[in-house]
CSV table of C-alpha atoms in Angstrom, one decimal:
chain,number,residue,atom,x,y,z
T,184,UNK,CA,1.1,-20.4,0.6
T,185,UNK,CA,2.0,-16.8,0.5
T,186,UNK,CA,4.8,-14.0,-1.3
T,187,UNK,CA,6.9,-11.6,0.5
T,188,UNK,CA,5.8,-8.0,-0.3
T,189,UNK,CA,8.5,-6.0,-2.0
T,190,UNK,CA,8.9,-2.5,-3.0
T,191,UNK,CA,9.0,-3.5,-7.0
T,192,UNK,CA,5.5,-5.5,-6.6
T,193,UNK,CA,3.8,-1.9,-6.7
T,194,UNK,CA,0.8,-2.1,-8.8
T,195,UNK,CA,1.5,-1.0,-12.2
T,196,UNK,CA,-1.4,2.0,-12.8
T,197,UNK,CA,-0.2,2.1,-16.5
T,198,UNK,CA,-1.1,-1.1,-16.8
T,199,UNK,CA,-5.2,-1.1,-15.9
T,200,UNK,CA,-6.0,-1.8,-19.7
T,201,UNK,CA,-4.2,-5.1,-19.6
T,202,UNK,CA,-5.2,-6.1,-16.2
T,203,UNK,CA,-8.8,-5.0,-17.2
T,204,UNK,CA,-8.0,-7.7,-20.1
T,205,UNK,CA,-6.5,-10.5,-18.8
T,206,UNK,CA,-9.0,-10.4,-15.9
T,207,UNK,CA,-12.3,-10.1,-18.3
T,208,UNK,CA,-10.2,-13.0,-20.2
T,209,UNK,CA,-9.7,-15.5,-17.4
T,210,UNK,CA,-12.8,-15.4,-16.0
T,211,UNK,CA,-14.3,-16.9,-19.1
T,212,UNK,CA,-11.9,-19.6,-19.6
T,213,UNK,CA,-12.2,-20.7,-16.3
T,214,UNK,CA,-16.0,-20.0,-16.9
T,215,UNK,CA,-16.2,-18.8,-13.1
T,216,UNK,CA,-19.7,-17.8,-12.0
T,217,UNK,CA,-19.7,-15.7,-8.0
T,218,UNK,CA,-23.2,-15.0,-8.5
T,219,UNK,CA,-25.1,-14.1,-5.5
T,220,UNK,CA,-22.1,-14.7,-3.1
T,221,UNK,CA,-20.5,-12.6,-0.4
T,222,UNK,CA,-16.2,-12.7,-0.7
T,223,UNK,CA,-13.3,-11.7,1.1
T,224,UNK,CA,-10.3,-11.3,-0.7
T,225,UNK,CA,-6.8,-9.5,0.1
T,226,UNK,CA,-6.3,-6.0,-1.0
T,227,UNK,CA,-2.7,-5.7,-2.4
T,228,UNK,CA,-0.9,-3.1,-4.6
T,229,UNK,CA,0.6,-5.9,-7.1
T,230,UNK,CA,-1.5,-8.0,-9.0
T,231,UNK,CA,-3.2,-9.6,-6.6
T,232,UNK,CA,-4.6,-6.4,-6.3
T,233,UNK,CA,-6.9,-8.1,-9.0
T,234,UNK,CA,-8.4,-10.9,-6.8
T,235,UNK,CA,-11.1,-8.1,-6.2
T,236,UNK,CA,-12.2,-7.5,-9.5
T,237,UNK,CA,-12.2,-11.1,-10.8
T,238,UNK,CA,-14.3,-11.8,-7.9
T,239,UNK,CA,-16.9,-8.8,-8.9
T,240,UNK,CA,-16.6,-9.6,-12.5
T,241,UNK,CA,-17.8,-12.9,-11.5
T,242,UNK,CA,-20.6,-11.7,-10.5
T,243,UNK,CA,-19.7,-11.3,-6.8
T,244,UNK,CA,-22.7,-9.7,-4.4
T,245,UNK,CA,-20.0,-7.9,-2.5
T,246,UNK,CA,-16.5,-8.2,-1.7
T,247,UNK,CA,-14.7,-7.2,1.0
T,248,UNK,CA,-10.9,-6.9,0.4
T,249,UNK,CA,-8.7,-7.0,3.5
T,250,UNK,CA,-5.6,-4.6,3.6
T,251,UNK,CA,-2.1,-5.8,4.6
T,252,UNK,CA,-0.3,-3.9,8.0
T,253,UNK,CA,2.1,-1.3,6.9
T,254,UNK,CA,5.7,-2.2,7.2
T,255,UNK,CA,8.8,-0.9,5.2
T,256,UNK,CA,7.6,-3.7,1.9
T,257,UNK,CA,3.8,-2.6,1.7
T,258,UNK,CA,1.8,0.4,2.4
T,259,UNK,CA,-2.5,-0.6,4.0
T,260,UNK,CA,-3.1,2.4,2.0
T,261,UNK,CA,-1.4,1.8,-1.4
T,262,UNK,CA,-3.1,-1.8,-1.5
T,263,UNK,CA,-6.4,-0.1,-1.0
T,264,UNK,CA,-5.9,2.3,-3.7
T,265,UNK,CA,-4.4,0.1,-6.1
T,266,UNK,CA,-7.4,-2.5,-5.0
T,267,UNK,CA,-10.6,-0.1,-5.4
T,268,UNK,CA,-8.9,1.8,-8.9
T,269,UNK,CA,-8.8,-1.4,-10.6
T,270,UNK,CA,-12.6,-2.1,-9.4
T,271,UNK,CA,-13.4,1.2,-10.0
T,272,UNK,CA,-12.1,1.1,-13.9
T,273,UNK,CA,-14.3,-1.7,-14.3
T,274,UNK,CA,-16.9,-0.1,-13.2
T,275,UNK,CA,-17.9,-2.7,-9.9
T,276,UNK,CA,-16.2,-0.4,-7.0
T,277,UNK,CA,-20.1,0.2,-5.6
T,278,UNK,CA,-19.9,-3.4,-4.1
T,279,UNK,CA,-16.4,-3.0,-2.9
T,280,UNK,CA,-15.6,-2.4,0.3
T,281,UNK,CA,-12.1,-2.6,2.0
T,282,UNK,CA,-11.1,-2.7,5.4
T,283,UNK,CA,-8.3,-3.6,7.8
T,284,UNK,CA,-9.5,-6.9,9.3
T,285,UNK,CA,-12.6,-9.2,9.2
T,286,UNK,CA,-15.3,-8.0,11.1
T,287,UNK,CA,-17.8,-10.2,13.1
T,288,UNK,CA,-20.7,-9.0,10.8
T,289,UNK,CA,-18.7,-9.7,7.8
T,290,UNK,CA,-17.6,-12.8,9.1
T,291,UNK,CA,-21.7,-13.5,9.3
T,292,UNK,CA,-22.4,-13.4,5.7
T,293,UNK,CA,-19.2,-14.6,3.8
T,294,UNK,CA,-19.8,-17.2,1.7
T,295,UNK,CA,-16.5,-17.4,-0.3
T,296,UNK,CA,-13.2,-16.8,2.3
T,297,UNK,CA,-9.6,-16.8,0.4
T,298,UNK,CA,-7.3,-17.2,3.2
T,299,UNK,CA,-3.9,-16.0,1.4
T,300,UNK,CA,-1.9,-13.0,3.3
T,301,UNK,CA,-3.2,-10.6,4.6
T,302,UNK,CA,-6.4,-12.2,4.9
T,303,UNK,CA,-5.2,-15.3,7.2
T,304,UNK,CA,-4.3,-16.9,9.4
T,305,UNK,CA,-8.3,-17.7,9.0
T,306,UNK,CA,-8.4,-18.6,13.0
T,307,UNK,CA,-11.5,-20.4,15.0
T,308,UNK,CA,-13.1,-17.6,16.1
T,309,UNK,CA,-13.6,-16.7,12.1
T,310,UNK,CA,-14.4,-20.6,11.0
T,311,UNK,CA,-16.9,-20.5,13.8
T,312,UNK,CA,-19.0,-17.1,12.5
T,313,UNK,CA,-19.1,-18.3,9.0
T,314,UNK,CA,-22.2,-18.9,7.7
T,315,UNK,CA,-23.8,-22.7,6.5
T,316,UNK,CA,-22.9,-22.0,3.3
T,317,UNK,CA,-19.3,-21.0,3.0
T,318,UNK,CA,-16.0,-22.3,1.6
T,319,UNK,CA,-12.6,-21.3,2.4
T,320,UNK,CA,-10.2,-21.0,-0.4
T,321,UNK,CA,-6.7,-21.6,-0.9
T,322,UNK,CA,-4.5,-19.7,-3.4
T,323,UNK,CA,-2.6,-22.8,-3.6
T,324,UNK,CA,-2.6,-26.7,-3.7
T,325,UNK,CA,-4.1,-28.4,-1.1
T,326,UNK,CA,-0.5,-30.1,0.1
T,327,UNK,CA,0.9,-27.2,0.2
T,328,UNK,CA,-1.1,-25.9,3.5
T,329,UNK,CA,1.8,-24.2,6.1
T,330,UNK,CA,0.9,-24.8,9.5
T,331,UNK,CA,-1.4,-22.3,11.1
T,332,UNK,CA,-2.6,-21.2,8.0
T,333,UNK,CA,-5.9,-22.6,8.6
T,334,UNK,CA,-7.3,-23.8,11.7
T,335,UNK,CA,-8.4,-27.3,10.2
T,336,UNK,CA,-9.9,-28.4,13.6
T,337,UNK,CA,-12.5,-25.9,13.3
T,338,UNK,CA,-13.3,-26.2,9.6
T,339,UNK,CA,-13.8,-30.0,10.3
T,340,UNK,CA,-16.1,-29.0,13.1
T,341,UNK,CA,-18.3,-26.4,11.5
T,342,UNK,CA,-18.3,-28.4,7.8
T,343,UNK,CA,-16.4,-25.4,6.0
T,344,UNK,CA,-14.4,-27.5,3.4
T,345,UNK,CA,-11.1,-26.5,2.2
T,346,UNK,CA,-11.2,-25.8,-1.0
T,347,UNK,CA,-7.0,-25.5,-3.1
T,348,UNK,CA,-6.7,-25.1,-6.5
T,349,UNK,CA,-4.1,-27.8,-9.0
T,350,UNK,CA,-1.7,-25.6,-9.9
T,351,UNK,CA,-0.4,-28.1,-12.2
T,352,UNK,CA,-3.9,-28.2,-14.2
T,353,UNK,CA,-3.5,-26.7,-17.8
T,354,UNK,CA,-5.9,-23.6,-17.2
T,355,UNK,CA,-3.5,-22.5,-14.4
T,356,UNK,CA,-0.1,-23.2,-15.7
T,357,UNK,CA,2.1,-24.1,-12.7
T,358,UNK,CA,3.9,-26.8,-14.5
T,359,UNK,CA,5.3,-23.5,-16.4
T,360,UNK,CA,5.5,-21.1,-14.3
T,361,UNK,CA,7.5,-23.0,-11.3
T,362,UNK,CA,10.2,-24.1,-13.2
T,363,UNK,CA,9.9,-20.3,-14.7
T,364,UNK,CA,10.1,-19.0,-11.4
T,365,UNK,CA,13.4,-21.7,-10.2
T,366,UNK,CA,15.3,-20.2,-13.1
T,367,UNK,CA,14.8,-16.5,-12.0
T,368,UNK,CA,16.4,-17.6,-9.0
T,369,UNK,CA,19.1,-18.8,-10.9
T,370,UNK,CA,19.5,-15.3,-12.7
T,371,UNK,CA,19.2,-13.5,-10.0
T,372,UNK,CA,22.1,-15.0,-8.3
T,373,UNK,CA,24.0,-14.9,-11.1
T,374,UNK,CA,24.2,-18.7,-11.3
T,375,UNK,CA,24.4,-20.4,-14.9
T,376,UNK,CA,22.0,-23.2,-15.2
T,377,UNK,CA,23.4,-24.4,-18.2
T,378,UNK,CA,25.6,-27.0,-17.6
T,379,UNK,CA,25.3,-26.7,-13.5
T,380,UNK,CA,25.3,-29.7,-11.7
T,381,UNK,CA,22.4,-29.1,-9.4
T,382,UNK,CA,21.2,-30.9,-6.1
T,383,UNK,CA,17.6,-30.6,-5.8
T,384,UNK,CA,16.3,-31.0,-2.1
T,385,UNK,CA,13.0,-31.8,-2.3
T,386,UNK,CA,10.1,-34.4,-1.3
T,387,UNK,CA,6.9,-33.4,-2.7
T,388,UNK,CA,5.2,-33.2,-6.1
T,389,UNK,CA,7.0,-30.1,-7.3
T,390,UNK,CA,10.2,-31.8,-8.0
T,391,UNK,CA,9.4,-33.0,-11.2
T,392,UNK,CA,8.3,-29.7,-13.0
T,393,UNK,CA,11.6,-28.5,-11.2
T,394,UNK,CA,13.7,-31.2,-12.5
T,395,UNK,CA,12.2,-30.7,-15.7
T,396,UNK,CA,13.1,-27.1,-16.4
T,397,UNK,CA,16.2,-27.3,-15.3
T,398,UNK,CA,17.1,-30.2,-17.1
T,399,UNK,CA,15.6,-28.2,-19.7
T,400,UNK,CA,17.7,-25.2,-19.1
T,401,UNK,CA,21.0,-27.7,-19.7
T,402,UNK,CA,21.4,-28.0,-16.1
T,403,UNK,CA,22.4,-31.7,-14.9
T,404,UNK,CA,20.5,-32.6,-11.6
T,405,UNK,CA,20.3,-34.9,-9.2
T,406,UNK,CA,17.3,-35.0,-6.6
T,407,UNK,CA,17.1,-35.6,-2.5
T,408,UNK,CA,14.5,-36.2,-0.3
T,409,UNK,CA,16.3,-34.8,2.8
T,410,UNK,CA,19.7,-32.3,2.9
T,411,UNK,CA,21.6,-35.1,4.5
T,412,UNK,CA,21.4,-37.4,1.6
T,413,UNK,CA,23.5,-35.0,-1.0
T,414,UNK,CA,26.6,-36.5,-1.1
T,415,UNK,CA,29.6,-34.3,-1.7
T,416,UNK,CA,30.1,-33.9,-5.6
T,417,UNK,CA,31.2,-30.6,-7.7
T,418,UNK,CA,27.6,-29.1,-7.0
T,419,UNK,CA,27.8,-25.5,-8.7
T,420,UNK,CA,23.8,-25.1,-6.6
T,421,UNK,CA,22.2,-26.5,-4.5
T,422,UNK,CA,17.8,-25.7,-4.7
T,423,UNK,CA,16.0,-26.1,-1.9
T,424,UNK,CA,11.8,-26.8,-2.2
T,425,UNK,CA,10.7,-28.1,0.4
T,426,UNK,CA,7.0,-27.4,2.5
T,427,UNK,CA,8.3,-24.7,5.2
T,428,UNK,CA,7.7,-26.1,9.2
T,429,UNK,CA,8.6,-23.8,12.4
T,430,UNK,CA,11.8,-24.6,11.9
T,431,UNK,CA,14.4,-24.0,9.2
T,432,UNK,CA,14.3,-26.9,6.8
T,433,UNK,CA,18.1,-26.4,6.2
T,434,UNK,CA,19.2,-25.8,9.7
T,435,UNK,CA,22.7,-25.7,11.2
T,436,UNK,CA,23.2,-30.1,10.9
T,437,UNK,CA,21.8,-30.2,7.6
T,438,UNK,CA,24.2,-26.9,6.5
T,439,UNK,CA,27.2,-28.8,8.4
T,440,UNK,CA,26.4,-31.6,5.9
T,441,UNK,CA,26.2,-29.5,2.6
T,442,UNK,CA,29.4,-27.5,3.8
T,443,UNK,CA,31.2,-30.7,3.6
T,444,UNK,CA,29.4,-32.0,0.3
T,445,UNK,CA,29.7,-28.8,-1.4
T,446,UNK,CA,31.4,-25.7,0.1
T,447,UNK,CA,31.4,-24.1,-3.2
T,448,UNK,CA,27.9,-24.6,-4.2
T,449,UNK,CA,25.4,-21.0,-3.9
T,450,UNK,CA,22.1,-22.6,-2.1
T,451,UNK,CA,19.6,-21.7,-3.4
T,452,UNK,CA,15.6,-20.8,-1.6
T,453,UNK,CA,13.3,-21.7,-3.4
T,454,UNK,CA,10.7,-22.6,-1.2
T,455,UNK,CA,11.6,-24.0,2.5
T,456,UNK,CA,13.3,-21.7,5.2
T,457,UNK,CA,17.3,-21.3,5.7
T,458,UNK,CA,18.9,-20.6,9.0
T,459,UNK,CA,21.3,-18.1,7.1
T,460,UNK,CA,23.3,-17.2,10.5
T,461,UNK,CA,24.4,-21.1,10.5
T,462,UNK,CA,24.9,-20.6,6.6
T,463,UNK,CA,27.4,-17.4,6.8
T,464,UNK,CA,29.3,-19.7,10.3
T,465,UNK,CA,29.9,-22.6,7.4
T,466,UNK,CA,30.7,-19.4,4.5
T,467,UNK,CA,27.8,-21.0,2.0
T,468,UNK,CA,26.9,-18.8,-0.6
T,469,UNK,CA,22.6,-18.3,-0.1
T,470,UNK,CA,20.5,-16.9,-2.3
T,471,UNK,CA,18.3,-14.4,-1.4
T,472,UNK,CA,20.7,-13.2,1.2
T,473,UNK,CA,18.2,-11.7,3.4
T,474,UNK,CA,15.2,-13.9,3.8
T,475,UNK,CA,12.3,-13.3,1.8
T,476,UNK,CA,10.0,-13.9,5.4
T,477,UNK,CA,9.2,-16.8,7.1
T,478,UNK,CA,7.2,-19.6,4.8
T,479,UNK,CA,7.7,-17.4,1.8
T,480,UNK,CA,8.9,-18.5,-1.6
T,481,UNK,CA,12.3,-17.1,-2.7
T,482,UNK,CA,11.1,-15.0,-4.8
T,483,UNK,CA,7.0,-13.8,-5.4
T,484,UNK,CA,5.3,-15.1,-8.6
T,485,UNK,CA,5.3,-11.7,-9.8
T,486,UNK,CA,8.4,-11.9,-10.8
T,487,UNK,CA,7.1,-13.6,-14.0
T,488,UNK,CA,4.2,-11.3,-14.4
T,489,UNK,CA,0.5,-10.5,-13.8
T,490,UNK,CA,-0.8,-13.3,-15.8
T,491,UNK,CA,0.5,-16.6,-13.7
T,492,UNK,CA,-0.7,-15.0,-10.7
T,493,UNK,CA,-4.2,-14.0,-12.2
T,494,UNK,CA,-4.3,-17.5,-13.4
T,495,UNK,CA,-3.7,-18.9,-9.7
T,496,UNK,CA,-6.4,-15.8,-8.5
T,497,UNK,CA,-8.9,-17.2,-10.6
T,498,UNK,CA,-8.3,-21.1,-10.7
T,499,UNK,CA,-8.5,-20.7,-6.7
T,500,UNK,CA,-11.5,-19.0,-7.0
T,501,UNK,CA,-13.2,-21.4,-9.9
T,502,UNK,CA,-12.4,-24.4,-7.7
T,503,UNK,CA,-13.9,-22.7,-4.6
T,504,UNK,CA,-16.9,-22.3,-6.7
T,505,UNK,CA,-17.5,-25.9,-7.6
T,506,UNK,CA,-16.4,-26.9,-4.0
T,507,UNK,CA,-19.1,-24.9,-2.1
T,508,UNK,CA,-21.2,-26.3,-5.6
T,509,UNK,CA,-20.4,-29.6,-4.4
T,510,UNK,CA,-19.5,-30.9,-7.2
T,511,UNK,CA,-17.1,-33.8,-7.1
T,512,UNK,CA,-13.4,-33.2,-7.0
T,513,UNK,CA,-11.1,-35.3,-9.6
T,514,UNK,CA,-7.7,-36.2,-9.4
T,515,UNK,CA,-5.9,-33.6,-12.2
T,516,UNK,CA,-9.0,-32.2,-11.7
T,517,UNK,CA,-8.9,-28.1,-11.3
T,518,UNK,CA,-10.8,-28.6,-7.7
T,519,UNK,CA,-9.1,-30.0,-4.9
T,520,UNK,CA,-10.3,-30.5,-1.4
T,521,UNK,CA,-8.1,-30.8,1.9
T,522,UNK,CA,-7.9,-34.0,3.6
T,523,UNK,CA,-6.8,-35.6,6.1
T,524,UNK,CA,-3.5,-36.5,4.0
T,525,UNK,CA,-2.5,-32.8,3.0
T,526,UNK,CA,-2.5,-31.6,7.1
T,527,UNK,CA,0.5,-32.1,9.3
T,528,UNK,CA,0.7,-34.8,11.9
T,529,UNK,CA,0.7,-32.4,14.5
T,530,UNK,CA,-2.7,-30.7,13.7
């Protein structure tokens, strides 16, 4: 799973002494050890600009950080100078390197791959030139996978696991920050959650640290499975989190059905796409208006701050470590590995 870039994600220079901090910080709780290995990472001029550093901290041979395209949300160059000044403050830019894609050489002697944008999609023809001993890491659970992400097929075929991080695990705090993240949503479309009767659309294990916070938050909530199951009711929101698939999760039947249920209600994204050209036809209120990009979350992580996002950084990297390891994954264990369960029925 990925974030939209924006133009307020820009790395905050002023802030190096922190990052520095927090970094040096995480990578002892999570006690993550990189020794001896070969890493690709994103480059990025937000935080994640400090998936770099961690990784050398760690004791990372090299890394090899892979710059986004350039579009009118993120600049190749900016992510590789916010990328290499962090490294460089801590004094590990010698076994940096950053470049605009994954070369076949690199691609040779990677032991560690984080497939998270703009690394990914990590395709076959990458899987296949991995070396014996590599891993490929996701930034988030292993359930969570989008289509295409990762070609599975070829992972299975070449025996590079999967490795996904437990959000939810108490080192990585996602059973704080998502509800943390659901209520900025709230703010930002100006919706009150106290006292809001909220329909919940959603079918996979983050409803209940949703539910919670907003109950939390004084909201009263109700949650669905599927969009055609709210029935109609004063809803002052309706919160969509569902896994995104090629298609809109609320498309034009399923917005037919919440115009009826709740005309008045503002939808809102919180992860799951919306066909907002049906939305406007049925005049529903959607928040964000303009889509944050396909499969993205409604709004980034950063939102709440570098810390939940150099928690996730590291916790994705600590589990890689004990996958490629091997040592045995747990359930509420940090570790997770993808199965056959956690991949669509199509792949």
């Amino acid at each position: 799973m990925t974030n939209s870039g924006s133009p307020e994600r820009a790395f905050p220079q002023t802030d190096t002494t922190r990052m520095l901090s927090l970094i040096h910080g995480n990578v002892r709780t999570f006690e993550l050890n990189l020794s001896g290995l070969r890493v690709i990472v994103p480059a990025d001029n937000g935080s994640l600009a400090a998936a770099a550093t961690i990784a050398l901290v760690a004791g990372a041979a090299s890394v090899t950080a892979i710059t986004p395209q350039t579009n009118r949300f993120r600049s190749a160059e900016e992510a590789a100078e916010a990328t290499r000044a962090l490294a460089s403050v801590a004094g590990l830019s010698r076994n940096l390197s950053i470049e605009e894609r994954i070369d076949h050489q690199t691609c040779r002697t990677t032991n560690l791959l984080v497939s998270s944008d703009p690394v990914g999609p990590v395709t076959r023809s990458i899987v296949e030139r991995l070396p014996d001993r590599a891993v490929v890491a996701l930034m988030h659970e292993a359930w969570m996978l989008i289509r295409g992400e990762v070609d599975v097929e070829a992972c299975r075929e070449h025996d590079v696991p999967i490795s996904a991080v437990n959000e939810s695990h108490p080192l990585v705090g996602g059973a704080e920050y998502q509800p943390a993240l659901c209520l900025e949503l709230f703010r930002a479309a100006e919706v009150s959650a106290a006292n809001a009767a909220v329909a919940l659309i959603c079918d996979n294990p983050l409803a209940d640290n949703l539910e919670r916070g907003l109950r939390e938050a004084g909201a009263q909530v109700a949650v669905f499975p599927r969009a055609d199951l709210v029935f109609e009711h004063s809803w002052d929101a309706i919160v969509l989190a569902l896994r995104p698939l090629d298609e809109p999760r609320l498309g034009i039947r399923d917005l037919g059905v919440i115009a009826k249920a709740a005309p008045a209600a503002t939808i809102i994204q919180y992860w799951g796409d919306i066909d907002r050209k049906a939305a406007r036809y049925f005049e529903l209120s959607v928040w964000p208006p303009r889509t944050p990009g396909k499969g993205q979350w409604g709004l980034p992580l950063e939102t709440l701050g570098a810390e939940p996002v150099l928690r996730r950084i590291t916790g994705a990297l600590k589990s890689a470590q004990l996958v490629l390891a091997g040592a045995p994954t747990q359930p509420g264990g940090l570790a997770q590995v993808l199965t056959q369960n956690d991949v669509f029925d199509s792949e």
